[in-house]
Amino acid sequence: STRLIIIQTFLFTSAYYLIRQPYVPYWEFIIPFAFTAYVASGWGYLVSTFMPPQHGPFIVSLISFIVCGLLGNPTSLNNFMVLPVMNFLVSSISITRWACQMSFVLANSYLKPHPEDMRNSAMLSMYKEVFLPDESHVDTPFMDPLFRHACVALFSMGLVLRILSFFGLKFRNRAKQV
């Protein structure tokens, strides 16, 4: 299962990298994708321990839509970050909240964007307000505390989901244990 996740992440990211050609080294570009796959597989493991197999794919797609699409959307993320309770909730369960921050820190440090039109300038300032709130980031992504914080948050999320999955297997399916 882990090998398949790694292979699928590598193949998807490679194809996306070749199409997009983002001017970011591939080994740095793949990191947000690898963390996303790690956490998403954790959600899959957790759902599979508590739900019947026939409902699993539907429930995981619903969770992915809510956790990634609604709560992690960069255009609405600033609204969630204002209230401390919502900030904690979104930061605790949203994969894309952290993966987008990692990708933005990478893109911002390598591309150093300077948009010329008003619309793109407004979008860049909105993304900077959400993902680079203090403007004290450094030009080397791996030394940037925001990038490292996102790595720790995603790793922790995946680890917690796997621990909960273990307890789900241990206590939920006691009758099936050998």
PDB file of C-alpha atoms in Angstrom, residues 3-160:
ATOM      1  CA  ARG A   3       4.728   1.541  -2.210  1.00  0.00           C
ATOM      2  CA  LEU A   4       1.685   2.208  -4.378  1.00  0.00           C
ATOM      3  CA  ILE A   5       1.132   5.594  -2.753  1.00  0.00           C
ATOM      4  CA  ILE A   6       4.782   6.525  -3.389  1.00  0.00           C
ATOM      5  CA  ILE A   7       4.673   5.336  -7.005  1.00  0.00           C
ATOM      6  CA  GLN A   8       1.376   7.083  -7.726  1.00  0.00           C
ATOM      7  CA  THR A   9       2.619  10.315  -6.123  1.00  0.00           C
ATOM      8  CA  PHE A  10       5.810  10.171  -8.173  1.00  0.00           C
ATOM      9  CA  LEU A  11       3.963   9.479 -11.448  1.00  0.00           C
ATOM     10  CA  PHE A  12       1.325  12.172 -10.908  1.00  0.00           C
ATOM     11  CA  THR A  13       3.863  14.763  -9.786  1.00  0.00           C
ATOM     12  CA  SER A  14       6.203  13.935 -12.672  1.00  0.00           C
ATOM     13  CA  ALA A  15       3.449  14.372 -15.256  1.00  0.00           C
ATOM     14  CA  TYR A  16       2.257  17.587 -13.616  1.00  0.00           C
ATOM     15  CA  TYR A  17       5.828  18.892 -13.391  1.00  0.00           C
ATOM     16  CA  LEU A  18       6.473  18.181 -17.081  1.00  0.00           C
ATOM     17  CA  ILE A  19       3.251  19.905 -18.143  1.00  0.00           C
ATOM     18  CA  ARG A  20       3.582  22.908 -15.838  1.00  0.00           C
ATOM     19  CA  GLN A  21       7.400  23.358 -15.897  1.00  0.00           C
ATOM     20  CA  PRO A  22       7.420  25.484 -12.732  1.00  0.00           C
ATOM     21  CA  TYR A  23      11.138  26.617 -12.563  1.00  0.00           C
ATOM     22  CA  VAL A  24      11.420  24.848  -9.193  1.00  0.00           C
ATOM     23  CA  PRO A  25      13.735  21.839  -8.783  1.00  0.00           C
ATOM     24  CA  TYR A  26      11.718  18.620  -8.973  1.00  0.00           C
ATOM     25  CA  TRP A  27      12.960  17.253  -5.640  1.00  0.00           C
ATOM     26  CA  GLU A  28      11.586  20.375  -3.944  1.00  0.00           C
ATOM     27  CA  PHE A  29       8.433  20.468  -6.062  1.00  0.00           C
ATOM     28  CA  ILE A  30       7.411  16.938  -5.044  1.00  0.00           C
ATOM     29  CA  ILE A  31       7.504  17.594  -1.271  1.00  0.00           C
ATOM     30  CA  PRO A  32       4.027  19.206  -0.924  1.00  0.00           C
ATOM     31  CA  PHE A  33       2.579  16.451  -3.121  1.00  0.00           C
ATOM     32  CA  ALA A  34       4.223  13.722  -1.037  1.00  0.00           C
ATOM     33  CA  PHE A  35       2.870  15.205   2.194  1.00  0.00           C
ATOM     34  CA  THR A  36      -0.585  15.546   0.615  1.00  0.00           C
ATOM     35  CA  ALA A  37      -0.538  11.875  -0.392  1.00  0.00           C
ATOM     36  CA  TYR A  38       0.683  10.905   3.090  1.00  0.00           C
ATOM     37  CA  VAL A  39      -2.153  12.730   4.869  1.00  0.00           C
ATOM     38  CA  ALA A  40      -4.829  11.742   2.324  1.00  0.00           C
ATOM     39  CA  SER A  41      -3.877   8.074   2.729  1.00  0.00           C
ATOM     40  CA  GLY A  42      -4.206   8.567   6.488  1.00  0.00           C
ATOM     41  CA  TRP A  43      -7.784   9.736   5.960  1.00  0.00           C
ATOM     42  CA  GLY A  44      -8.385   6.658   3.822  1.00  0.00           C
ATOM     43  CA  TYR A  45      -7.000   4.353   6.494  1.00  0.00           C
ATOM     44  CA  LEU A  46      -9.099   6.016   9.184  1.00  0.00           C
ATOM     45  CA  VAL A  47     -12.336   5.779   7.204  1.00  0.00           C
ATOM     46  CA  SER A  48     -11.633   2.164   6.267  1.00  0.00           C
ATOM     47  CA  THR A  49     -11.415   1.190   9.939  1.00  0.00           C
ATOM     48  CA  PHE A  50     -14.772   2.692  10.875  1.00  0.00           C
ATOM     49  CA  MET A  51     -16.971   2.390   7.773  1.00  0.00           C
ATOM     50  CA  PRO A  52     -18.138  -0.567   5.708  1.00  0.00           C
ATOM     51  CA  PRO A  53     -16.077  -1.088   2.526  1.00  0.00           C
ATOM     52  CA  GLN A  54     -18.956  -0.223   0.188  1.00  0.00           C
ATOM     53  CA  HIS A  55     -19.270   3.275   1.710  1.00  0.00           C
ATOM     54  CA  GLY A  56     -15.546   4.030   2.050  1.00  0.00           C
ATOM     55  CA  PRO A  57     -14.823   5.666  -1.339  1.00  0.00           C
ATOM     56  CA  PHE A  58     -17.874   7.941  -1.112  1.00  0.00           C
ATOM     57  CA  ILE A  59     -17.100   9.021   2.455  1.00  0.00           C
ATOM     58  CA  VAL A  60     -13.423   9.671   1.674  1.00  0.00           C
ATOM     59  CA  SER A  61     -14.380  11.788  -1.363  1.00  0.00           C
ATOM     60  CA  LEU A  62     -16.770  13.773   0.816  1.00  0.00           C
ATOM     61  CA  ILE A  63     -14.090  14.282   3.454  1.00  0.00           C
ATOM     62  CA  SER A  64     -11.593  15.300   0.764  1.00  0.00           C
ATOM     63  CA  PHE A  65     -14.035  17.789  -0.717  1.00  0.00           C
ATOM     64  CA  ILE A  66     -14.752  19.395   2.647  1.00  0.00           C
ATOM     65  CA  VAL A  67     -11.251  19.253   4.142  1.00  0.00           C
ATOM     66  CA  CYS A  68      -9.359  20.169   0.969  1.00  0.00           C
ATOM     67  CA  GLY A  69     -11.829  22.010  -1.225  1.00  0.00           C
ATOM     68  CA  LEU A  70     -13.906  24.050   1.183  1.00  0.00           C
ATOM     69  CA  LEU A  71     -11.666  24.543   4.215  1.00  0.00           C
ATOM     70  CA  GLY A  72      -8.357  24.778   2.356  1.00  0.00           C
ATOM     71  CA  ASN A  73      -9.351  27.028  -0.528  1.00  0.00           C
ATOM     72  CA  PRO A  74      -6.773  29.854  -0.548  1.00  0.00           C
ATOM     73  CA  THR A  75      -9.360  32.447  -1.640  1.00  0.00           C
ATOM     74  CA  SER A  76     -11.539  31.822   1.430  1.00  0.00           C
ATOM     75  CA  LEU A  77      -8.810  30.743   3.843  1.00  0.00           C
ATOM     76  CA  ASN A  78      -8.283  34.267   5.158  1.00  0.00           C
ATOM     77  CA  ASN A  79     -11.891  34.291   6.437  1.00  0.00           C
ATOM     78  CA  PHE A  80     -11.215  31.165   8.501  1.00  0.00           C
ATOM     79  CA  MET A  81      -7.912  32.441   9.884  1.00  0.00           C
ATOM     80  CA  VAL A  82      -9.513  35.466  11.584  1.00  0.00           C
ATOM     81  CA  LEU A  83     -11.354  33.540  14.299  1.00  0.00           C
ATOM     82  CA  PRO A  84      -9.025  31.575  16.618  1.00  0.00           C
ATOM     83  CA  VAL A  85     -11.380  28.575  16.830  1.00  0.00           C
ATOM     84  CA  MET A  86     -11.742  28.325  13.047  1.00  0.00           C
ATOM     85  CA  ASN A  87      -8.019  28.896  12.587  1.00  0.00           C
ATOM     86  CA  PHE A  88      -7.313  25.958  14.900  1.00  0.00           C
ATOM     87  CA  LEU A  89      -9.923  23.745  13.202  1.00  0.00           C
ATOM     88  CA  VAL A  90      -8.779  24.487   9.659  1.00  0.00           C
ATOM     89  CA  SER A  91      -5.106  24.221  10.596  1.00  0.00           C
ATOM     90  CA  SER A  92      -5.769  20.877  12.303  1.00  0.00           C
ATOM     91  CA  ILE A  93      -7.666  19.077   9.544  1.00  0.00           C
ATOM     92  CA  SER A  94      -7.092  20.843   6.214  1.00  0.00           C
ATOM     93  CA  ILE A  95      -4.465  19.267   3.998  1.00  0.00           C
ATOM     94  CA  THR A  96      -4.485  22.017   1.387  1.00  0.00           C
ATOM     95  CA  ARG A  97      -4.107  24.776   3.969  1.00  0.00           C
ATOM     96  CA  TRP A  98      -0.550  23.542   4.564  1.00  0.00           C
ATOM     97  CA  ALA A  99       0.244  22.084   1.135  1.00  0.00           C
ATOM     98  CA  CYS A 100      -0.711  25.353  -0.579  1.00  0.00           C
ATOM     99  CA  GLN A 101       1.466  27.251   1.873  1.00  0.00           C
ATOM    100  CA  MET A 102       4.406  24.995   1.035  1.00  0.00           C
ATOM    101  CA  SER A 103       3.832  25.384  -2.701  1.00  0.00           C
ATOM    102  CA  PHE A 104       3.433  29.144  -2.386  1.00  0.00           C
ATOM    103  CA  VAL A 105       6.633  29.514  -0.358  1.00  0.00           C
ATOM    104  CA  LEU A 106       8.470  27.493  -3.026  1.00  0.00           C
ATOM    105  CA  ALA A 107       6.992  29.472  -5.915  1.00  0.00           C
ATOM    106  CA  ASN A 108       7.509  32.814  -4.211  1.00  0.00           C
ATOM    107  CA  SER A 109      11.146  32.102  -3.372  1.00  0.00           C
ATOM    108  CA  TYR A 110      12.084  30.794  -6.836  1.00  0.00           C
ATOM    109  CA  LEU A 111       9.906  32.914  -9.120  1.00  0.00           C
ATOM    110  CA  LYS A 112       9.864  36.185  -7.157  1.00  0.00           C
ATOM    111  CA  PRO A 113       6.633  37.307  -8.865  1.00  0.00           C
ATOM    112  CA  HIS A 114       5.983  40.948  -9.745  1.00  0.00           C
ATOM    113  CA  PRO A 115       2.581  41.063 -11.459  1.00  0.00           C
ATOM    114  CA  GLU A 116       1.902  43.925 -13.824  1.00  0.00           C
ATOM    115  CA  ASP A 117      -1.883  44.029 -13.920  1.00  0.00           C
ATOM    116  CA  MET A 118      -4.237  44.909 -11.079  1.00  0.00           C
ATOM    117  CA  ARG A 119      -6.023  41.541 -10.856  1.00  0.00           C
ATOM    118  CA  ASN A 120      -2.857  39.445 -10.511  1.00  0.00           C
ATOM    119  CA  SER A 121      -1.386  41.988  -8.120  1.00  0.00           C
ATOM    120  CA  ALA A 122      -4.472  41.671  -5.895  1.00  0.00           C
ATOM    121  CA  MET A 123      -4.266  37.856  -6.036  1.00  0.00           C
ATOM    122  CA  LEU A 124      -0.577  37.894  -5.092  1.00  0.00           C
ATOM    123  CA  SER A 125      -1.161  40.217  -2.159  1.00  0.00           C
ATOM    124  CA  MET A 126      -4.073  38.029  -1.003  1.00  0.00           C
ATOM    125  CA  TYR A 127      -1.887  34.899  -1.150  1.00  0.00           C
ATOM    126  CA  LYS A 128       0.920  36.697   0.676  1.00  0.00           C
ATOM    127  CA  GLU A 129      -1.530  37.839   3.347  1.00  0.00           C
ATOM    128  CA  VAL A 130      -2.678  34.244   3.872  1.00  0.00           C
ATOM    129  CA  PHE A 131       0.570  32.293   3.457  1.00  0.00           C
ATOM    130  CA  LEU A 132       3.283  34.851   4.328  1.00  0.00           C
ATOM    131  CA  PRO A 133       1.665  36.886   7.085  1.00  0.00           C
ATOM    132  CA  ASP A 134       4.783  38.373   8.645  1.00  0.00           C
ATOM    133  CA  GLU A 135       6.919  38.869   5.511  1.00  0.00           C
ATOM    134  CA  SER A 136       9.917  37.599   7.469  1.00  0.00           C
ATOM    135  CA  HIS A 137      10.447  34.579   5.247  1.00  0.00           C
ATOM    136  CA  VAL A 138      13.834  33.709   3.808  1.00  0.00           C
ATOM    137  CA  ASP A 139      14.702  33.003   0.186  1.00  0.00           C
ATOM    138  CA  THR A 140      15.745  29.394   0.806  1.00  0.00           C
ATOM    139  CA  PRO A 141      12.476  27.432   1.115  1.00  0.00           C
ATOM    140  CA  PHE A 142      13.813  24.732   3.448  1.00  0.00           C
ATOM    141  CA  MET A 143      15.140  27.347   5.844  1.00  0.00           C
ATOM    142  CA  ASP A 144      11.850  29.241   5.807  1.00  0.00           C
ATOM    143  CA  PRO A 145      10.002  28.680   9.099  1.00  0.00           C
ATOM    144  CA  LEU A 146       6.653  28.762   7.276  1.00  0.00           C
ATOM    145  CA  PHE A 147       7.743  25.911   4.994  1.00  0.00           C
ATOM    146  CA  ARG A 148       9.095  23.860   7.902  1.00  0.00           C
ATOM    147  CA  HIS A 149       5.994  24.559   9.983  1.00  0.00           C
ATOM    148  CA  ALA A 150       3.823  23.270   7.129  1.00  0.00           C
ATOM    149  CA  CYS A 151       5.978  20.120   6.891  1.00  0.00           C
ATOM    150  CA  VAL A 152       5.587  19.480  10.621  1.00  0.00           C
ATOM    151  CA  ALA A 153       1.836  20.146  10.487  1.00  0.00           C
ATOM    152  CA  LEU A 154       1.268  17.727   7.593  1.00  0.00           C
ATOM    153  CA  PHE A 155       3.500  15.052   9.084  1.00  0.00           C
ATOM    154  CA  SER A 156       1.672  15.378  12.412  1.00  0.00           C
ATOM    155  CA  MET A 157      -1.708  15.192  10.695  1.00  0.00           C
ATOM    156  CA  GLY A 158      -0.750  11.994   8.873  1.00  0.00           C
ATOM    157  CA  LEU A 159       0.697  10.482  12.036  1.00  0.00           C
ATOM    158  CA  VAL A 160      -2.408  11.273  14.112  1.00  0.00           C
TER     159      VAL A 160
END
